[in-house]
GROMACS .gro file of C-alpha atoms in nm:
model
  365
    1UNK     CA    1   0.000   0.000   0.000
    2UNK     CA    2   0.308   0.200   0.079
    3UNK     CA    3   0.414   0.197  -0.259
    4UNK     CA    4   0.081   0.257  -0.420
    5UNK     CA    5   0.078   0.582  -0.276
    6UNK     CA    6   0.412   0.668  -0.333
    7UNK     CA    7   0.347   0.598  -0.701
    8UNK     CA    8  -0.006   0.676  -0.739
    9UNK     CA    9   0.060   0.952  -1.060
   10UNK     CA   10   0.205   0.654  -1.178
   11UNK     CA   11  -0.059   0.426  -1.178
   12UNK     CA   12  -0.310   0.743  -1.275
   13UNK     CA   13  -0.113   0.823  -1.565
   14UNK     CA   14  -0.130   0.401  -1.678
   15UNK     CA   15  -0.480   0.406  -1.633
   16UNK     CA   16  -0.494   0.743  -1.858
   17UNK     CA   17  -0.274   0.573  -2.138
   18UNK     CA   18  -0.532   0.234  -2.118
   19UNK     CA   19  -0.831   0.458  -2.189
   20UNK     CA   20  -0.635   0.651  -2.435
   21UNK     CA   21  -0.517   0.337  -2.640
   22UNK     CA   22  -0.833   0.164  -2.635
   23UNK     CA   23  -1.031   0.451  -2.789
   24UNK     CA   24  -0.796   0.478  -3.056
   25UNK     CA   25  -0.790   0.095  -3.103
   26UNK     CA   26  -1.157   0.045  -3.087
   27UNK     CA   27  -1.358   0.388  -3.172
   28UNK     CA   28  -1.171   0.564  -3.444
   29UNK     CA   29  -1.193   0.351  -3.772
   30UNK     CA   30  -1.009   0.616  -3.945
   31UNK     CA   31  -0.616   0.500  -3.906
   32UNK     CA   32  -0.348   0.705  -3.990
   33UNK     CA   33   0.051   0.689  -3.961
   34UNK     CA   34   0.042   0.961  -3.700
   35UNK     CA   35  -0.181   0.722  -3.518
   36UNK     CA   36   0.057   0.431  -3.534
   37UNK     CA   37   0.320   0.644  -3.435
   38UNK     CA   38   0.128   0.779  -3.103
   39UNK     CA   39  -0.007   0.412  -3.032
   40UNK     CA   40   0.408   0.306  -3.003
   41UNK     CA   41   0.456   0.600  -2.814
   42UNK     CA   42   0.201   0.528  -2.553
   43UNK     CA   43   0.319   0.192  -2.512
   44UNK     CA   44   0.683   0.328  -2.458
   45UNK     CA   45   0.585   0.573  -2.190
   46UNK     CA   46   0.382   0.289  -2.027
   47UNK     CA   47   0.691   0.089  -2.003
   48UNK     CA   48   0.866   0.429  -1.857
   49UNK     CA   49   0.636   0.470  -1.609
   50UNK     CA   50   0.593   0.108  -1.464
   51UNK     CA   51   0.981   0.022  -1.479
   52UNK     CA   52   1.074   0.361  -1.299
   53UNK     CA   53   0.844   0.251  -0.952
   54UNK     CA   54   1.041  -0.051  -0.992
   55UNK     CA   55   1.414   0.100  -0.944
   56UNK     CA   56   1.281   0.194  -0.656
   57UNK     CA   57   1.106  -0.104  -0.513
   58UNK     CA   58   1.421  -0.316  -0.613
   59UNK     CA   59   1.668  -0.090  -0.484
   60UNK     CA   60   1.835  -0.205  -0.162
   61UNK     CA   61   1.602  -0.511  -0.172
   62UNK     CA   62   1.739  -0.884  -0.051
   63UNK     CA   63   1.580  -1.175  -0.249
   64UNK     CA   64   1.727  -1.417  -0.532
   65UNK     CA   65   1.793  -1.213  -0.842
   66UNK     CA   66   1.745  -0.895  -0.676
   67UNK     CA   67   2.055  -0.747  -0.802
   68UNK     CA   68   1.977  -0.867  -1.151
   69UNK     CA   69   1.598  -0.740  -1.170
   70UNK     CA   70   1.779  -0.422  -0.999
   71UNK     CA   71   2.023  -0.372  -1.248
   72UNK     CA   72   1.807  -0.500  -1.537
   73UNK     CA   73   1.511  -0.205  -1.454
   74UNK     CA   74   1.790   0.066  -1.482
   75UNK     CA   75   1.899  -0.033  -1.758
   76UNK     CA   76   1.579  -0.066  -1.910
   77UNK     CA   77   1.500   0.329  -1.757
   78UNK     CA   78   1.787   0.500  -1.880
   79UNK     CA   79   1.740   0.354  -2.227
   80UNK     CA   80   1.355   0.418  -2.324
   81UNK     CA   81   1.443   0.829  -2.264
   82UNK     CA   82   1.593   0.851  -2.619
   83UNK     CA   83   1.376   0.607  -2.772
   84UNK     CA   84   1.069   0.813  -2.634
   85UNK     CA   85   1.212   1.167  -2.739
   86UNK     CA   86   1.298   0.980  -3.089
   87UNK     CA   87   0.931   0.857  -3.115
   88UNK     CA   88   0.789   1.256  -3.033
   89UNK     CA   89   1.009   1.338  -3.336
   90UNK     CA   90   0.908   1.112  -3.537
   91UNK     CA   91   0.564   1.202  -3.478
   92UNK     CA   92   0.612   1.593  -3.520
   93UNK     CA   93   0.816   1.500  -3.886
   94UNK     CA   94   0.507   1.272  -3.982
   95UNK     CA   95   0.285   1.574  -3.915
   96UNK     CA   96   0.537   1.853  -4.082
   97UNK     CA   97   0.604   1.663  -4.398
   98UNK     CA   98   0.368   1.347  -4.439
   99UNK     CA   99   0.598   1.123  -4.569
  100UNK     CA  100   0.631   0.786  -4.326
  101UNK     CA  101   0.921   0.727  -4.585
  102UNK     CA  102   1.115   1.039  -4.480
  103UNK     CA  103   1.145   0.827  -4.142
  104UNK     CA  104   1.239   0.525  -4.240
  105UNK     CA  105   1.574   0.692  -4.396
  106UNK     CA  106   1.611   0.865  -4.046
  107UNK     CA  107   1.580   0.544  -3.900
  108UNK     CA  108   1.287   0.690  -3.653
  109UNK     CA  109   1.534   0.902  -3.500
  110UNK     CA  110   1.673   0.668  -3.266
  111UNK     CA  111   2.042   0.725  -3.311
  112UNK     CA  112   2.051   0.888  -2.952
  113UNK     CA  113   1.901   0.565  -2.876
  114UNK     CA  114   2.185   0.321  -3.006
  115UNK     CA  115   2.456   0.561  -2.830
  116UNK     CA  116   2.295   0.513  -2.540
  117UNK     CA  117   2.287   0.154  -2.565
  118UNK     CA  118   2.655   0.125  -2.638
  119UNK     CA  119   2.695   0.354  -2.346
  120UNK     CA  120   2.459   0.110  -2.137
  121UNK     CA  121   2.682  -0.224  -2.230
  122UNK     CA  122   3.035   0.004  -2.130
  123UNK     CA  123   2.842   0.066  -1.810
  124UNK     CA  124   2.831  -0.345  -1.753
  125UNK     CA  125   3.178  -0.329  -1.716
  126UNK     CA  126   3.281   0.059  -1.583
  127UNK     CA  127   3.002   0.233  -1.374
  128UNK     CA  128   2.960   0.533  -1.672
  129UNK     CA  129   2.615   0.590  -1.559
  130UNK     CA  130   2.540   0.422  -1.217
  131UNK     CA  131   2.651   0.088  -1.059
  132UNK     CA  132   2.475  -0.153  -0.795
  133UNK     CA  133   2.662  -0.234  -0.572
  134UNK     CA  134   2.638  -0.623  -0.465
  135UNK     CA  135   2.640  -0.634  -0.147
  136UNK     CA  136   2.370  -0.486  -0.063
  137UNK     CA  137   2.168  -0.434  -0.412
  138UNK     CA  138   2.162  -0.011  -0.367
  139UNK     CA  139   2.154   0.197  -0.660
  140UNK     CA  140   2.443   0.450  -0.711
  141UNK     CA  141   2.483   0.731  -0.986
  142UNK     CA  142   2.818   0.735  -1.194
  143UNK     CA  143   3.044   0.990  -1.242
  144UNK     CA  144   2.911   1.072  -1.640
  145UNK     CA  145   2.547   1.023  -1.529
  146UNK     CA  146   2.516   1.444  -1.685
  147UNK     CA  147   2.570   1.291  -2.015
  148UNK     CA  148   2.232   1.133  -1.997
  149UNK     CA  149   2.054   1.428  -1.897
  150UNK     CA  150   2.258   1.591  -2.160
  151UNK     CA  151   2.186   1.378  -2.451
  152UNK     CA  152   1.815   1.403  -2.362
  153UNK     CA  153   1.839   1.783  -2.341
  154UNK     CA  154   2.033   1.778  -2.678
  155UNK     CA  155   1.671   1.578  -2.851
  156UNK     CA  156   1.461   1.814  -2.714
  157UNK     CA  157   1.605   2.104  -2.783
  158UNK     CA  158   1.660   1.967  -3.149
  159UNK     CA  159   1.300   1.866  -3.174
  160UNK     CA  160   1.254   2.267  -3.089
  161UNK     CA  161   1.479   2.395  -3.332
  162UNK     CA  162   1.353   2.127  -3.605
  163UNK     CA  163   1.013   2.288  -3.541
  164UNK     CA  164   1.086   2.654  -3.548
  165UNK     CA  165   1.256   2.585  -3.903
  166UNK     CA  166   0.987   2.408  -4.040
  167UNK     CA  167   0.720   2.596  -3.873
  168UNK     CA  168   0.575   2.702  -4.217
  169UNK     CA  169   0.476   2.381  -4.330
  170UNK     CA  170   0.201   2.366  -4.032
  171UNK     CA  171  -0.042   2.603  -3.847
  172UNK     CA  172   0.000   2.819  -3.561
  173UNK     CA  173  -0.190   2.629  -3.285
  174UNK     CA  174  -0.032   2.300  -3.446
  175UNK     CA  175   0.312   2.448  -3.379
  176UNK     CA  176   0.231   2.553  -3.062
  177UNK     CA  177   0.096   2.190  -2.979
  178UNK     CA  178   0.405   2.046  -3.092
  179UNK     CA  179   0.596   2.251  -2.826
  180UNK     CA  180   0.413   2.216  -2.506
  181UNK     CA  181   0.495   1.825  -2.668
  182UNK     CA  182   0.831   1.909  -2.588
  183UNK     CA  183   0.833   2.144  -2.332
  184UNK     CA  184   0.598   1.902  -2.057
  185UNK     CA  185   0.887   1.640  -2.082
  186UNK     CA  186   1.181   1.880  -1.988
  187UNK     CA  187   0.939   2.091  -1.692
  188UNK     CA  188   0.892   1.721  -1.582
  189UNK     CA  189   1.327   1.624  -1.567
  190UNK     CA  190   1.358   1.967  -1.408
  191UNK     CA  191   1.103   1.900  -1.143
  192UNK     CA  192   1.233   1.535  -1.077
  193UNK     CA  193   1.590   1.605  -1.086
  194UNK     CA  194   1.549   1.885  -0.790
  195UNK     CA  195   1.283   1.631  -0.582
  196UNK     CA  196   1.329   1.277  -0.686
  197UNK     CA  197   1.050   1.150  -0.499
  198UNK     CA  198   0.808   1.362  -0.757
  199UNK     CA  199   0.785   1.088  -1.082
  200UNK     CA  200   0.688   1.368  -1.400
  201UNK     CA  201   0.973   1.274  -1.585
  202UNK     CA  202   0.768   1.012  -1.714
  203UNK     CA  203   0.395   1.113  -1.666
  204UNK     CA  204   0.412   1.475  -1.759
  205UNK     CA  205   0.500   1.314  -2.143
  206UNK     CA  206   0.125   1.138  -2.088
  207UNK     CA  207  -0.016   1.483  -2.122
  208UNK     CA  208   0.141   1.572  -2.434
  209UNK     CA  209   0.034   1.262  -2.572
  210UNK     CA  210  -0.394   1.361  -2.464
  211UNK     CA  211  -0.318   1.704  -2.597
  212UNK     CA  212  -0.151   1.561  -2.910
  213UNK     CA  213  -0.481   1.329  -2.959
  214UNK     CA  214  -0.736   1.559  -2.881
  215UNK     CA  215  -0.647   1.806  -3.097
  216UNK     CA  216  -0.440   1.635  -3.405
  217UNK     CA  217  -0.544   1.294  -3.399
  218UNK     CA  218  -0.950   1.371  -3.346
  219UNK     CA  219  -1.171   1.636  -3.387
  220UNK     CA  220  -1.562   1.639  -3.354
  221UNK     CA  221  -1.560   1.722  -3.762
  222UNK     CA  222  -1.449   1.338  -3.804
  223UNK     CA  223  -1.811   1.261  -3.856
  224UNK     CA  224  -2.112   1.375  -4.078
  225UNK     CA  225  -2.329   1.575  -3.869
  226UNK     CA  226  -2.616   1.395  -4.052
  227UNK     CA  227  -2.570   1.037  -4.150
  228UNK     CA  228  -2.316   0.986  -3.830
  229UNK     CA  229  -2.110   0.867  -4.156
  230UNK     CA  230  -1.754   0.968  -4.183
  231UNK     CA  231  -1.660   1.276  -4.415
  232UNK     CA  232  -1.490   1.329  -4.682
  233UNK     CA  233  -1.170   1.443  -4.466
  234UNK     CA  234  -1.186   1.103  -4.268
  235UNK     CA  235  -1.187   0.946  -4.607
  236UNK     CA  236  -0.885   1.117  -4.765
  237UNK     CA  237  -0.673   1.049  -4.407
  238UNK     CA  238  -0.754   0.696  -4.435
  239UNK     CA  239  -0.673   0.663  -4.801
  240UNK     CA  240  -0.354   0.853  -4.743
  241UNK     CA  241  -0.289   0.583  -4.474
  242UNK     CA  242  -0.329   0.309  -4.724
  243UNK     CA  243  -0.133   0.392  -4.974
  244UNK     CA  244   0.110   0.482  -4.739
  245UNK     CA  245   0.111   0.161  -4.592
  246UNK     CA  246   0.066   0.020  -4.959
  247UNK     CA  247  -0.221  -0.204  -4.860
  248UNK     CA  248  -0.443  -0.369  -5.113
  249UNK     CA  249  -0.826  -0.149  -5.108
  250UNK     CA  250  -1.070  -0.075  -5.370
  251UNK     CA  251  -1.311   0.247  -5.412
  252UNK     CA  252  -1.691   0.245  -5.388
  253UNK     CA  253  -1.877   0.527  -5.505
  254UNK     CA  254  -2.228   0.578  -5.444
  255UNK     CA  255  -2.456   0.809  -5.555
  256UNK     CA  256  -2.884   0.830  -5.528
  257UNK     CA  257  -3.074   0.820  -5.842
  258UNK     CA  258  -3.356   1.154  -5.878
  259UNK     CA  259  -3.216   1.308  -5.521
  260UNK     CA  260  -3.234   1.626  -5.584
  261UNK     CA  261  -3.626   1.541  -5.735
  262UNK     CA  262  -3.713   1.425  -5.392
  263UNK     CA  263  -3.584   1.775  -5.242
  264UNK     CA  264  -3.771   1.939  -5.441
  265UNK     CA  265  -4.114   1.770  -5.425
  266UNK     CA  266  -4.120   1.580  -5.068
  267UNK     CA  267  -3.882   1.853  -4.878
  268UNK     CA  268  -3.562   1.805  -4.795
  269UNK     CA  269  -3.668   1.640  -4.429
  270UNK     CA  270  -3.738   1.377  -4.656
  271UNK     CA  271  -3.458   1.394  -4.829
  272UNK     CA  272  -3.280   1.408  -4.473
  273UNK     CA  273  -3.445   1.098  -4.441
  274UNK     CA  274  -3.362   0.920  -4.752
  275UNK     CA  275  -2.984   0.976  -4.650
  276UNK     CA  276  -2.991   0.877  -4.295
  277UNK     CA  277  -3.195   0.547  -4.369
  278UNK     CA  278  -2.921   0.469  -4.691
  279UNK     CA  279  -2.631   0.549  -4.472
  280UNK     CA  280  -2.797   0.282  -4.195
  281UNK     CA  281  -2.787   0.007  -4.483
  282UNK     CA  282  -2.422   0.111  -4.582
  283UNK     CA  283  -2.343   0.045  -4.252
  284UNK     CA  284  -2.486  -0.301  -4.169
  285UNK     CA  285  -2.341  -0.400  -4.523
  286UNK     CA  286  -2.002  -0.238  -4.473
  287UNK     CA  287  -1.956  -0.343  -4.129
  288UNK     CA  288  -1.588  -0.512  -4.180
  289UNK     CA  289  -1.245  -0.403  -4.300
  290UNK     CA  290  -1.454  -0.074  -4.475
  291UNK     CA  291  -1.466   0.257  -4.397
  292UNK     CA  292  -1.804   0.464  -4.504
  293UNK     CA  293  -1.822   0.803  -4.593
  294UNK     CA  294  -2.071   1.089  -4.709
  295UNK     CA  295  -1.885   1.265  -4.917
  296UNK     CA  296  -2.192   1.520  -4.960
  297UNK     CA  297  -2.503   1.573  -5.057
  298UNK     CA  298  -2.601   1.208  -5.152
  299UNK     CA  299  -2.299   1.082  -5.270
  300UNK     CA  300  -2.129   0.808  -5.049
  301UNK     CA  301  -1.783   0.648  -5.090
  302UNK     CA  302  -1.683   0.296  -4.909
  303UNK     CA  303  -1.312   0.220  -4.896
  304UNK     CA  304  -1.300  -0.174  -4.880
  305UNK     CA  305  -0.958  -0.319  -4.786
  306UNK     CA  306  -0.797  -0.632  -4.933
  307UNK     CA  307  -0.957  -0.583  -5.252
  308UNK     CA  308  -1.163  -0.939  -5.167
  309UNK     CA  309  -1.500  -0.796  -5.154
  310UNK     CA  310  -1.775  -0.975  -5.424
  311UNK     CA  311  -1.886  -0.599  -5.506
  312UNK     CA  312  -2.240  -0.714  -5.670
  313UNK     CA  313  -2.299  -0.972  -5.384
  314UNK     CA  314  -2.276  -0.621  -5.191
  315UNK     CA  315  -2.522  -0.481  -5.397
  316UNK     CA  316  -2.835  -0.707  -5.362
  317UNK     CA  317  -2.731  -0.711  -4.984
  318UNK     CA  318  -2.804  -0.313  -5.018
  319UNK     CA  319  -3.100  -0.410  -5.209
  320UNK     CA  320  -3.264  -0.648  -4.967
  321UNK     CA  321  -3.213  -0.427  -4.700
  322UNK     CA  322  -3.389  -0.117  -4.841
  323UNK     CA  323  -3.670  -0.348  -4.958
  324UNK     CA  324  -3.711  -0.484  -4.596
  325UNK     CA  325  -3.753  -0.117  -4.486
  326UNK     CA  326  -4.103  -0.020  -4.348
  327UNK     CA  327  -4.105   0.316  -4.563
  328UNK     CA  328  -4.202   0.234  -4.922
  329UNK     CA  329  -4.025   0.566  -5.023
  330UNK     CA  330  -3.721   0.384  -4.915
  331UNK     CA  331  -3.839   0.045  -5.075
  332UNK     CA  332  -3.816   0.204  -5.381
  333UNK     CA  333  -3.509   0.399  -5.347
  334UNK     CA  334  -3.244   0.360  -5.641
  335UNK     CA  335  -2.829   0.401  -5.654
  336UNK     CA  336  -2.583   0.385  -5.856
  337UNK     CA  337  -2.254   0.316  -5.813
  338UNK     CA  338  -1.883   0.230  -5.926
  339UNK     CA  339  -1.601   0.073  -5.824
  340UNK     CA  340  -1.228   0.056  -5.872
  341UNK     CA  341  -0.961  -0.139  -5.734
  342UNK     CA  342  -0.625   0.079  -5.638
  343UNK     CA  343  -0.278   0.068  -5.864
  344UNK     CA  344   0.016   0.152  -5.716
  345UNK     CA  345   0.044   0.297  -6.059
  346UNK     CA  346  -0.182   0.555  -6.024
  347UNK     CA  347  -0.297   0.859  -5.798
  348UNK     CA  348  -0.554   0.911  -5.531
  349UNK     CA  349  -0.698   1.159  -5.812
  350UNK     CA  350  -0.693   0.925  -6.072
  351UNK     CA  351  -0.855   0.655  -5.845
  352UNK     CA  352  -1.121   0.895  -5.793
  353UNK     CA  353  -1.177   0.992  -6.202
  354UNK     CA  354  -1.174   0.628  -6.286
  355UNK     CA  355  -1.451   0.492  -6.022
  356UNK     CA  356  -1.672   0.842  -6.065
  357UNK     CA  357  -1.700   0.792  -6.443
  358UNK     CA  358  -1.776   0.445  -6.380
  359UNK     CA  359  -2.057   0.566  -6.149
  360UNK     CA  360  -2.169   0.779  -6.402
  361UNK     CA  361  -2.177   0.473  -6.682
  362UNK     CA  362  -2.450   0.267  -6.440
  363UNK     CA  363  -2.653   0.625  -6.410
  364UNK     CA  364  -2.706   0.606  -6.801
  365UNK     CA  365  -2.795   0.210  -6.799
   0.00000   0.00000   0.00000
């Protein structure tokens, strides 16, 4: 009980990170290399956080192994602080230039991280950073333990300069998000380094991680305010994250036959009507491994992964279900549609010319 209280921002800031990763796991269908990026970065910080109580706990203790698991956790703490600041770069150049490739080459900035490994396996054998001393299994700082702090300071205050360069590419509250990212990390080494007892090294980098969710991985405009649908900008992130990825997906477009007739002689709460009830059937249909999306008015696009979807099959499943519905208006309602597998060899634009004038081709049958 002792130690849950000395750790209790600890175990808040786990339970934050659980909550945060199963929204983004579960709720948002709309995936994004950002998002993978954020996802790894939660489940560093979660390592941070529950190996750092644990230097503690096995510090000075007397039990088989004890000077191994003692040893072993810092270890373990003094190399995920590069990794994580390499991560939060990694994320801020995937937001600044949109090209996961760009990373790859830059080998997710995590060269900090392999010095400090090599550092880390010197220390096995000369105390660089700290030593435990066998005897009595008590943790003891090196003489070069600065160089830690210093390499760490070195990231951050890269990541700072790396945004103030490239602040153009990006928007002013986007910048600024980016450096209270940075800036909540340091404030929380400062803090610890002056009162050890008071763990925001490692928590304080959970709250850039909710404010880098809430206001660039989410946003209440994700959705059509009618249908409950996605939009058309939830649909061009998730494409972008497909081809980034360069997974196999095919195009549906969708658009009602006479819409703009109903409109004009039933209202357009009908017509409100008539898109709400087709976006219901879109969704029962396109329930798996698809993302739906008004793309306005009444034209709706599906984005079907793995390219393994019987398309007309699809169809008469539409069919069935808006001649099972209890409004004969909707009975009677008619679509048409096109679809279009994606080429590596062609654009997102071109995608979206071939499957519209295919769309176009079953209006005139």
């Amino acid at each position: 009980m002792d130690y849950l209280v000395q750790f209790q921002i600890n175990v808040f800031a786990i339970m934050i990170l659980i909550v945060l990763y199963v929204i983004i796991k579960m709720k948002s269908k709309v995936k994004s290399f950002g998002k993978k990026i954020l996802k790894v970065l939660m489940v560093a910080t979660a390592l941070a956080i529950i190996v750092e109580p644990l230097t503690w706990i096995f510090d000075g203790m007397h039990f088989f192994g004890a000077y191994f698991w003692g040893y072993a956790t810092n270890f373990m703490l003094f190399m995920i602080g590069p990794v994580i600041g390499g991560i939060i770069l990694s994320y801020v150049d995937y937001h600044l230039f949109k090209e996961p490739g760009r990373l790859y080459k830059r080998r997710f900035y995590q060269d900090f991280s392999v010095l400090t490994f090599i550092v880390l396996l010197i220390n096995i054998f000369y105390p660089v950073y700290f030593y435990i001393t066998p005897d009595d299994n008590s943790f003891h700082s090196g003489d070069f333990k600065w160089v830690h702090y210093l390499i760490l300071v070195s990231l951050y205050v890269y990541m700072f300069v790396f945004v103030i360069i490239n602040r153009k590419r990006t928007q002013k509250y986007v910048m600024n998000i980016f450096l209270v990212f940075f800036m909540l990390p340091i404030i929380g080494m400062v803090i610890q380094l002056f009162e050890s007892k008071l763990h925001f090294s490692w928590t304080s980098i959970v709250l850039g991680i909710l404010v880098a969710y809430i206001f660039l991985e989410t946003s209440s405009t994700e959705e059509d305010y009618l249908t409950k649908l996605y939009n058309r900008q939830s649909y061009e992130i998730y494409l972008q994250h497909l081809v980034e990825g360069r997974k196999p997906f095919g195009v549906l477009l969708m658009d009602l036959n006479e819409f703009k007739e109903i409109n004009d002689y039933f209202g357009h709460d009908k017509g409100d009507q008539v898109l709400v009830s087709f976006a219901e059937v879109l969704k029962k249909v396109f329930h798996t491994n698809a993302l739906v999306s008004r793309l306005g008015g009444d034209e709706f696009i599906v984005v079907l992964e793995a390219n393994d979807r019987d398309i007309k099959k699809c169809m008469k499943e539409i069919d069935h279900l808006l001649a099972k519905n209890p409004d004969t208006f909707i009975q009677n309602l008619r679509y048409s549609y096109g679809y279009q597998k994606f080429s590596s060899q062609m654009s997102v634009d071109e995608l979206y010319t071939l499957v519209d004038k295919k769309m176009y081709q079953d209006k005139k049958r």
